[in-house]
Tab-separated table of C-alpha atoms in Angstrom:
chain	number	residue	atom	x	y	z
A	485	MET	CA	1.000	29.904	9.172
A	486	SER	CA	-0.450	31.875	6.197
A	487	PHE	CA	-0.525	30.559	2.548
A	488	LEU	CA	2.225	33.310	1.700
A	489	GLU	CA	4.613	31.687	3.954
A	490	SER	CA	3.769	28.039	3.280
A	491	THR	CA	5.867	25.368	1.355
A	492	GLN	CA	2.684	25.187	-0.927
A	493	ARG	CA	3.487	28.579	-2.405
A	494	ARG	CA	7.164	28.132	-2.364
A	495	GLN	CA	7.437	24.461	-3.978
A	496	TRP	CA	3.998	23.602	-5.407
A	497	LEU	CA	2.886	26.870	-7.139
A	498	PHE	CA	4.129	27.489	-10.833
A	499	ASP	CA	4.242	30.849	-12.657
A	500	THR	CA	2.857	29.418	-15.857
A	501	GLU	CA	1.394	26.431	-17.303
A	502	GLU	CA	4.387	26.091	-19.668
A	503	ALA	CA	6.645	25.986	-16.519
A	504	LEU	CA	4.453	23.374	-15.003
A	505	ALA	CA	4.608	21.376	-18.189
A	506	ARG	CA	8.490	21.648	-18.377
A	507	HIS	CA	8.803	20.428	-14.756
A	508	ARG	CA	6.652	17.249	-15.680
A	509	THR	CA	8.615	16.645	-18.796
A	510	LYS	CA	11.888	16.917	-16.767
A	511	ALA	CA	10.527	14.650	-14.030
A	512	THR	CA	9.543	12.031	-16.520
A	513	ALA	CA	12.893	12.153	-18.518
A	514	ASP	CA	14.952	12.020	-15.214
A	515	TYR	CA	12.944	8.907	-14.057
A	516	VAL	CA	13.490	7.222	-17.331
A	517	THR	CA	17.155	8.049	-17.400
A	518	GLN	CA	17.491	6.556	-13.906
A	519	ARG	CA	15.714	3.546	-14.975
A	520	LEU	CA	17.746	2.969	-17.912
A	521	ARG	CA	20.885	3.396	-15.893
A	522	THR	CA	19.603	1.033	-12.953
A	523	GLN	CA	18.707	-1.884	-15.489
A	524	ALA	CA	22.157	-1.599	-17.239
A	525	ASP	CA	23.477	-3.273	-13.834
A	526	TRP	CA	21.104	-6.233	-13.993
A	527	PRO	CA	22.489	-9.665	-14.348
A	528	PRO	CA	22.374	-11.153	-17.848
A	529	GLU	CA	19.334	-13.467	-16.905
A	530	PHE	CA	17.208	-10.482	-16.570
A	531	ASP	CA	18.114	-8.981	-19.887
A	532	GLY	CA	14.643	-9.688	-21.362
A	533	LEU	CA	13.114	-7.294	-18.964
A	534	LYS	CA	15.111	-4.333	-19.973
A	535	LEU	CA	13.137	-1.835	-21.737
A	536	GLN	CA	13.783	1.024	-24.327
A	537	ARG	CA	13.129	4.798	-23.645
A	538	GLU	CA	10.001	4.937	-25.962
A	539	GLN	CA	8.345	2.042	-23.997
A	540	PHE	CA	7.983	4.186	-20.780
A	541	LEU	CA	5.075	6.304	-19.752
A	542	THR	CA	5.060	9.814	-21.406
A	543	ALA	CA	4.498	13.031	-19.109
A	544	SER	CA	1.004	13.475	-20.691
A	545	GLU	CA	0.251	9.752	-19.711
A	546	GLU	CA	1.575	10.330	-16.218
A	547	VAL	CA	-0.768	13.308	-15.614
A	548	LEU	CA	-3.814	11.491	-16.949
A	549	ILE	CA	-3.105	8.671	-14.267
A	550	ALA	CA	-2.862	11.299	-11.572
A	551	ARG	CA	-5.952	13.133	-12.609
A	552	HIS	CA	-7.981	9.659	-12.769
A	553	PHE	CA	-6.833	8.807	-9.190
A	554	ALA	CA	-7.428	12.199	-7.689
A	555	SER	CA	-10.827	12.316	-9.078
A	556	GLN	CA	-11.707	8.981	-7.341
A	557	VAL	CA	-10.803	10.222	-3.817
A	558	PRO	CA	-14.297	11.656	-3.037
A	559	LYS	CA	-16.004	8.434	-4.064
A	560	LEU	CA	-13.636	6.245	-1.946
A	561	CYS	CA	-14.013	8.568	0.991
A	562	SER	CA	-17.808	8.387	0.939
A	563	GLN	CA	-17.833	4.577	1.413
A	564	PHE	CA	-16.581	4.983	4.948
A	565	LYS	CA	-18.993	5.273	7.766
A	566	PRO	CA	-19.083	8.026	8.813
A	567	PRO	CA	-17.720	9.447	5.618
A	568	ARG	CA	-14.194	10.856	5.799
A	569	PRO	CA	-14.207	14.601	6.811
A	570	GLN	CA	-14.075	17.099	3.924
A	571	ARG	CA	-10.633	18.394	4.715
A	572	VAL	CA	-9.274	14.618	4.492
A	573	VAL	CA	-10.873	14.301	0.960
A	574	GLN	CA	-9.311	17.525	-0.098
A	575	THR	CA	-5.842	16.769	1.250
A	576	ALA	CA	-5.831	13.227	-0.421
A	577	SER	CA	-6.646	14.648	-3.727
A	578	VAL	CA	-3.806	17.100	-3.456
A	579	PHE	CA	-1.455	14.468	-2.232
A	580	VAL	CA	-2.336	12.343	-5.199
A	581	MET	CA	-1.554	15.295	-7.710
A	582	ARG	CA	1.578	16.184	-5.851
A	583	TYR	CA	2.976	12.853	-5.728
A	584	PHE	CA	2.709	11.862	-9.324
A	585	LEU	CA	4.062	15.433	-10.194
A	586	ASN	CA	7.530	14.302	-9.329
A	587	ASN	CA	7.042	10.359	-9.352
A	588	SER	CA	6.388	7.858	-11.995
A	589	ALA	CA	3.447	5.497	-12.009
A	590	SER	CA	5.833	3.002	-13.172
A	591	GLU	CA	7.650	2.930	-9.946
A	592	VAL	CA	4.858	2.152	-7.456
A	593	PRO	CA	1.523	0.670	-8.568
A	594	PRO	CA	-0.912	3.844	-8.787
A	595	THR	CA	-3.566	2.100	-6.815
A	596	ASP	CA	-1.345	1.681	-3.996
A	597	VAL	CA	-0.384	5.286	-4.151
A	598	PHE	CA	-3.992	6.244	-4.243
A	599	LEU	CA	-4.897	4.397	-1.071
A	600	GLY	CA	-1.787	5.382	0.716
A	601	CYS	CA	-2.491	8.984	0.047
A	602	VAL	CA	-5.987	8.624	1.431
A	603	PHE	CA	-4.658	6.943	4.580
A	604	LEU	CA	-1.816	9.564	5.121
A	605	ALA	CA	-4.343	12.295	4.607
A	606	GLY	CA	-6.281	11.192	7.542
A	607	LYS	CA	-3.181	11.413	9.815
A	608	ALA	CA	-2.037	14.723	8.289
A	609	GLU	CA	-5.468	16.286	9.020
A	610	GLU	CA	-5.966	14.708	12.586
A	611	ALA	CA	-8.488	12.480	11.437
A	612	PHE	CA	-6.990	9.133	12.119
A	613	ILE	CA	-8.519	5.950	11.442
A	614	LYS	CA	-7.111	2.335	12.228
A	615	LEU	CA	-5.622	0.686	9.518
A	616	ALA	CA	-7.731	-2.515	9.714
A	617	ASP	CA	-10.765	-0.364	9.442
A	618	PHE	CA	-9.512	1.664	6.460
A	619	VAL	CA	-8.778	-1.610	4.631
A	620	ARG	CA	-12.230	-2.878	5.391
A	621	PHE	CA	-13.978	0.261	4.172
A	622	CYS	CA	-11.917	0.075	1.125
A	623	GLY	CA	-13.455	-3.038	0.063
A	624	THR	CA	-10.197	-4.798	-1.423
A	625	GLU	CA	-8.776	-8.135	-0.323
A	626	LYS	CA	-5.407	-7.500	-1.890
A	627	HIS	CA	-4.225	-4.762	0.515
A	628	ASP	CA	-3.959	-6.182	4.014
A	629	GLY	CA	-2.612	-3.137	5.406
A	630	LYS	CA	0.969	-4.091	5.566
A	631	LEU	CA	1.582	-2.537	1.963
A	632	ILE	CA	0.139	0.735	2.841
A	633	LYS	CA	2.038	0.955	5.893
A	634	ALA	CA	5.300	0.113	4.091
A	635	LEU	CA	4.488	2.574	1.425
A	636	GLU	CA	4.040	5.563	3.904
A	637	VAL	CA	7.685	6.697	4.068
A	638	ASN	CA	7.754	6.648	0.205
A	639	LEU	CA	4.839	8.788	0.022
A	640	ILE	CA	6.178	11.297	2.340
A	641	GLN	CA	9.315	11.467	0.625
A	642	GLY	CA	7.566	11.899	-2.677
A	643	LEU	CA	5.651	14.780	-1.200
A	644	LYS	CA	8.886	16.417	-0.138
A	645	PHE	CA	7.759	16.196	3.431
A	646	ASN	CA	5.215	18.904	2.913
A	647	LEU	CA	1.884	17.544	4.341
A	648	ALA	CA	0.384	20.864	5.062
A	649	VAL	CA	-2.546	21.677	2.447
A	650	PHE	CA	-4.333	25.059	1.910
A	651	GLY	CA	-7.365	24.051	-0.038
A	652	PRO	CA	-10.075	26.077	-1.743
A	653	PHE	CA	-12.889	25.080	0.429
A	654	ARG	CA	-12.178	27.408	3.469
A	655	PRO	CA	-11.707	30.464	1.257
A	656	LEU	CA	-15.176	29.654	-0.536
A	657	ARG	CA	-16.803	29.750	2.797
A	658	GLY	CA	-15.374	33.144	3.516
A	659	HIS	CA	-16.531	34.278	0.069
A	660	LEU	CA	-20.057	32.800	0.472
A	661	LEU	CA	-20.411	34.549	3.999
A	662	ASP	CA	-19.146	37.836	2.583
A	663	VAL	CA	-21.642	37.573	-0.334
A	664	GLU	CA	-24.539	36.920	2.118
A	665	ALA	CA	-23.375	39.860	4.395
A	666	SER	CA	-23.032	42.397	1.363
A	667	CYS	CA	-26.092	41.257	-0.712
A	668	LYS	CA	-28.761	40.278	1.332
A	669	PRO	CA	-31.568	40.973	-0.984
A	670	GLN	CA	-30.036	38.519	-3.565
A	671	CYS	CA	-29.619	35.883	-1.158
A	672	SER	CA	-33.084	35.945	0.583
A	673	GLY	CA	-36.872	35.838	-0.247
A	674	ASP	CA	-37.693	34.441	-3.645
A	675	LYS	CA	-34.126	34.482	-4.821
A	676	GLU	CA	-32.835	32.285	-1.897
A	677	ASP	CA	-33.242	29.177	-3.979
A	678	VAL	CA	-30.962	30.442	-6.701
A	679	TRP	CA	-28.457	31.307	-4.059
A	680	LYS	CA	-28.462	27.877	-2.578
A	681	GLN	CA	-27.981	26.515	-6.053
A	682	CYS	CA	-25.214	28.759	-6.745
A	683	LYS	CA	-23.487	27.744	-3.408
A	684	SER	CA	-23.860	24.105	-4.312
A	685	GLU	CA	-22.495	24.304	-7.849
A	686	ALA	CA	-19.472	26.241	-6.558
A	687	LYS	CA	-18.704	23.383	-4.129
A	688	GLN	CA	-19.152	20.696	-6.815
A	689	LEU	CA	-16.783	22.722	-9.170
A	690	LEU	CA	-14.222	22.668	-6.413
A	691	TRP	CA	-14.294	19.090	-6.103
A	692	ARG	CA	-13.924	18.549	-9.868
A	693	TRP	CA	-11.062	21.057	-10.013
A	694	LEU	CA	-9.027	19.295	-7.309
A	695	ALA	CA	-8.194	16.793	-10.017
A	696	THR	CA	-6.930	19.496	-12.369
A	697	ASP	CA	-3.875	21.880	-12.318
A	698	VAL	CA	-5.516	24.829	-10.909
A	699	LEU	CA	-3.873	24.561	-7.492
A	700	PHE	CA	-0.531	24.046	-9.078
A	701	LEU	CA	-1.010	27.577	-10.902
A	702	PHE	CA	-3.431	29.819	-8.594
A	703	PRO	CA	-3.725	30.517	-4.907
A	704	PRO	CA	-6.647	28.614	-3.176
A	705	SER	CA	-8.438	31.903	-2.580
A	706	GLN	CA	-8.466	32.837	-6.345
A	707	VAL	CA	-9.609	29.235	-7.270
A	708	ALA	CA	-12.496	29.491	-4.612
A	709	PHE	CA	-13.757	32.793	-6.100
A	710	ALA	CA	-13.472	31.532	-9.718
A	711	ALA	CA	-15.734	28.634	-8.750
A	712	LEU	CA	-18.103	31.113	-7.153
A	713	HIS	CA	-18.152	33.228	-10.280
A	714	ALA	CA	-18.519	30.333	-12.558
A	715	ALA	CA	-21.453	28.984	-10.413
A	716	SER	CA	-22.975	32.334	-10.437
A	717	GLN	CA	-23.123	32.361	-14.187
A	718	LYS	CA	-24.465	28.846	-14.534
A	719	THR	CA	-27.206	29.340	-11.923
A	720	LEU	CA	-27.835	32.904	-13.216
A	721	PHE	CA	-27.313	34.457	-9.557
A	722	ASP	CA	-26.574	38.112	-9.972
A	723	LEU	CA	-22.977	38.703	-8.483
A	724	SER	CA	-22.517	42.143	-9.921
A	725	THR	CA	-23.709	43.829	-6.663
A	726	TYR	CA	-21.003	42.018	-4.683
A	727	LEU	CA	-18.188	42.886	-7.433
A	728	ASP	CA	-19.116	46.427	-7.265
A	729	ALA	CA	-18.928	46.380	-3.506
A	730	ILE	CA	-15.485	44.844	-3.480
A	731	CYS	CA	-13.947	46.469	-6.521
A	732	SER	CA	-13.568	50.182	-6.113
A	733	GLU	CA	-12.052	50.769	-9.492
A	734	PRO	CA	-13.166	49.291	-12.807
A	735	CYS	CA	-9.599	48.026	-13.481
A	736	GLN	CA	-9.875	45.947	-10.131
A	737	ARG	CA	-13.011	44.299	-11.369
A	738	GLU	CA	-11.417	43.629	-14.858
A	739	GLN	CA	-8.354	42.026	-13.310
A	740	LEU	CA	-10.681	39.938	-10.818
A	741	GLU	CA	-12.800	38.742	-13.747
A	742	SER	CA	-9.682	37.933	-15.931
A	743	THR	CA	-8.214	35.870	-13.144
A	744	CYS	CA	-11.392	34.047	-12.720
A	745	ALA	CA	-11.470	33.355	-16.628
A	746	ALA	CA	-7.711	32.090	-16.626
A	747	VAL	CA	-8.785	29.522	-13.695
A	748	ILE	CA	-11.772	28.268	-15.458
A	749	LYS	CA	-9.736	27.950	-18.700
A	750	VAL	CA	-6.928	25.823	-16.945
A	751	ALA	CA	-9.818	23.581	-15.329
A	752	ASP	CA	-11.550	23.133	-18.665
A	753	ASN	CA	-8.249	22.116	-20.410
A	754	CYS	CA	-7.620	19.343	-17.654
A	755	GLN	CA	-9.925	16.763	-19.242
A	756	LEU	CA	-10.413	13.300	-17.191
A	757	PRO	CA	-9.540	10.168	-19.136
A	758	ASP	CA	-12.336	7.811	-20.026
A	759	SER	CA	-12.350	4.085	-18.597
A	760	GLU	CA	-10.893	2.673	-21.511
A	761	THR	CA	-7.823	5.051	-21.509
A	762	VAL	CA	-7.456	4.493	-17.775
A	763	GLU	CA	-7.403	0.796	-18.252
A	764	ALA	CA	-4.556	1.174	-21.079
A	765	LEU	CA	-2.636	3.436	-19.205
A	766	LEU	CA	-2.575	1.213	-15.994
A	767	ALA	CA	-1.657	-1.775	-18.137
A	768	LYS	CA	1.166	0.155	-19.650
A	769	ALA	CA	2.266	1.320	-16.097
A	770	ALA	CA	2.151	-2.377	-14.919
A	771	GLU	CA	4.320	-3.534	-17.926
A	772	THR	CA	6.915	-0.810	-17.309
A	773	ARG	CA	7.150	-1.143	-13.623
A	774	ASN	CA	10.465	-1.421	-11.961
A	775	PRO	CA	10.974	-5.057	-10.920
A	776	GLN	CA	13.332	-4.055	-8.179
A	777	THR	CA	10.459	-2.516	-6.326
A	778	ASN	CA	8.297	-5.688	-6.514
A	779	PRO	CA	8.786	-7.769	-3.459
A	780	ASP	CA	7.602	-10.769	-5.376
A	781	HIS	CA	10.113	-10.528	-8.141
A	782	LYS	CA	13.600	-12.249	-8.257
A	783	LEU	CA	15.290	-8.869	-8.974
A	784	PHE	CA	14.049	-7.428	-5.795
A	785	GLU	CA	15.932	-10.165	-3.795
A	786	TRP	CA	18.843	-9.513	-5.848
A	787	ALA	CA	18.819	-5.830	-5.345
A	788	GLN	CA	18.465	-6.325	-1.717
A	789	THR	CA	21.474	-8.808	-1.647
A	790	LYS	CA	23.442	-6.354	-3.620
A	791	ASP	CA	22.669	-3.329	-1.315
A	792	LYS	CA	23.505	-5.472	1.602
A	793	THR	CA	27.004	-6.490	0.185
A	794	THR	CA	27.694	-2.952	-0.619
A	795	LYS	CA	27.095	-1.650	2.810
A	796	GLN	CA	29.232	-4.497	4.377
A	797	THR	CA	32.094	-3.521	1.987
A	798	LYS	CA	32.057	-0.047	3.114
A	799	ARG	CA	31.735	-0.944	6.513
A	800	LYS	CA	34.884	-3.044	6.285
A	801	ALA	CA	36.715	-0.340	4.302
A	802	GLY	CA	36.057	2.108	7.329
A	803	ALA	CA	37.247	-0.297	9.835
A	804	GLY	CA	40.890	0.115	9.024
A	805	PRO	CA	43.712	2.060	10.913
A	806	GLY	CA	42.477	5.416	12.093
A	807	ALA	CA	38.868	4.533	11.737
A	808	GLY	CA	38.356	5.357	15.385
A	809	SER	CA	39.466	8.916	15.023
A	810	GLN	CA	36.804	9.904	12.500
A	811	ASP	CA	34.886	13.053	13.131
A	812	VAL	CA	31.500	12.254	14.487
A	813	SER	CA	30.874	16.043	15.696
A	814	TRP	CA	27.867	16.208	13.408
A	815	ILE	CA	26.236	13.537	15.658
A	816	THR	CA	27.549	14.246	19.007
A	817	GLY	CA	27.660	18.061	18.707
A	818	ILE	CA	31.083	18.015	20.348
A	819	LYS	CA	33.836	19.156	18.176
A	820	PRO	CA	36.993	17.001	18.499
A	821	ARG	CA	39.884	18.381	20.554
A	822	ASP	CA	42.785	19.789	18.582
A	823	ASN	CA	45.902	17.675	19.414
A	824	THR	CA	48.317	20.855	19.130
A	825	GLY	CA	48.986	22.305	22.558
A	826	ALA	CA	47.840	19.153	24.357
A	827	GLU	CA	50.822	19.304	26.605
A	828	GLU	CA	50.005	22.869	27.519
A	829	ALA	CA	46.416	22.160	28.238
A	830	SER	CA	47.421	19.357	30.553
A	831	GLU	CA	49.509	21.555	32.581
A	832	PRO	CA	48.471	23.121	35.933
A	833	ALA	CA	46.865	26.599	35.657
A	834	THR	CA	49.333	27.968	38.055
A	835	LYS	CA	52.045	27.013	35.517
A	836	ARG	CA	50.328	28.199	32.624
A	837	ALA	CA	49.655	31.545	33.954
A	838	ARG	CA	51.722	32.754	36.797
A	839	PRO	CA	51.005	36.198	37.982
A	840	GLY	CA	53.689	38.906	37.672
A	841	PRO	CA	54.647	41.339	40.321
A	842	GLU	CA	52.159	43.737	39.211
A	843	GLN	CA	49.275	41.116	39.078
A	844	GLY	CA	50.252	39.939	42.527
A	845	GLN	CA	49.518	43.197	44.205
């Protein structure tokens, strides 16, 4: 499957930064509205836990939390022995950014989402690791594995069941091979060290850019080339020969350089929060966390009991007269028989269709 046919292009790529910002604002507003509606049904003894709209995380605060945890994925994956493969690190970072695009950090603790995305990325990229080993390498006593396992379904739903990720590292490798094949003098001899520095810088840029909005706004191949273009300027590697080779018309080169500038601008505008800001945001997320999603809270037990009672009521309501004649064709795949003409259907075939004089000849 190519990128053009992928769910990443259809569901996770936005036309403009404004469209992406509107999506985040709407997702945050929808979550707050849902929370306010949910807490309105809480028993009176929990009135002290009810929040006002202005107390929740804003869309800009939500995205800072997402960027922070996406930027921590490479550091966590380097603690494993052996370190997690590059494709797992890349996918996990993308999973974090995607999850918080549509889901609030107040619903599930961000740290749990962060660890869950790293573990799920290993499965998605066919680099599975045992849960016990995963928890051991994470170096945290709080997560015994049960929480991460229980969170998996929630994560997959939050990712819209789209676990395929087209990242920029594979396109970058193609660009690098193309440059080496087209511009051998610039990549060998006394200029070889500069070329190595350029390649290393391009990869480092991509790692940082995974925690930005570039993959929400540009195809991976454009992001990869923009990283190479930016790295060539920083390391003073001459990329003009390669640009002349791939751009037959001056307008093509101008368009390519314009796209690179747009990618770099988006990446530069997505600054990571400092440690003090992260600490304050995580504290706010904890204060506004939905107690109904906390198994240690009394409201969680109340919600479970209410949900069970509701299901039992619906089950009893559906057990009345005529309940046995419900249409279950969507389960069995067999359409219910139409009662009209039942007598005709039960008659022998000879009675239903007697041959006439002409048919009998």
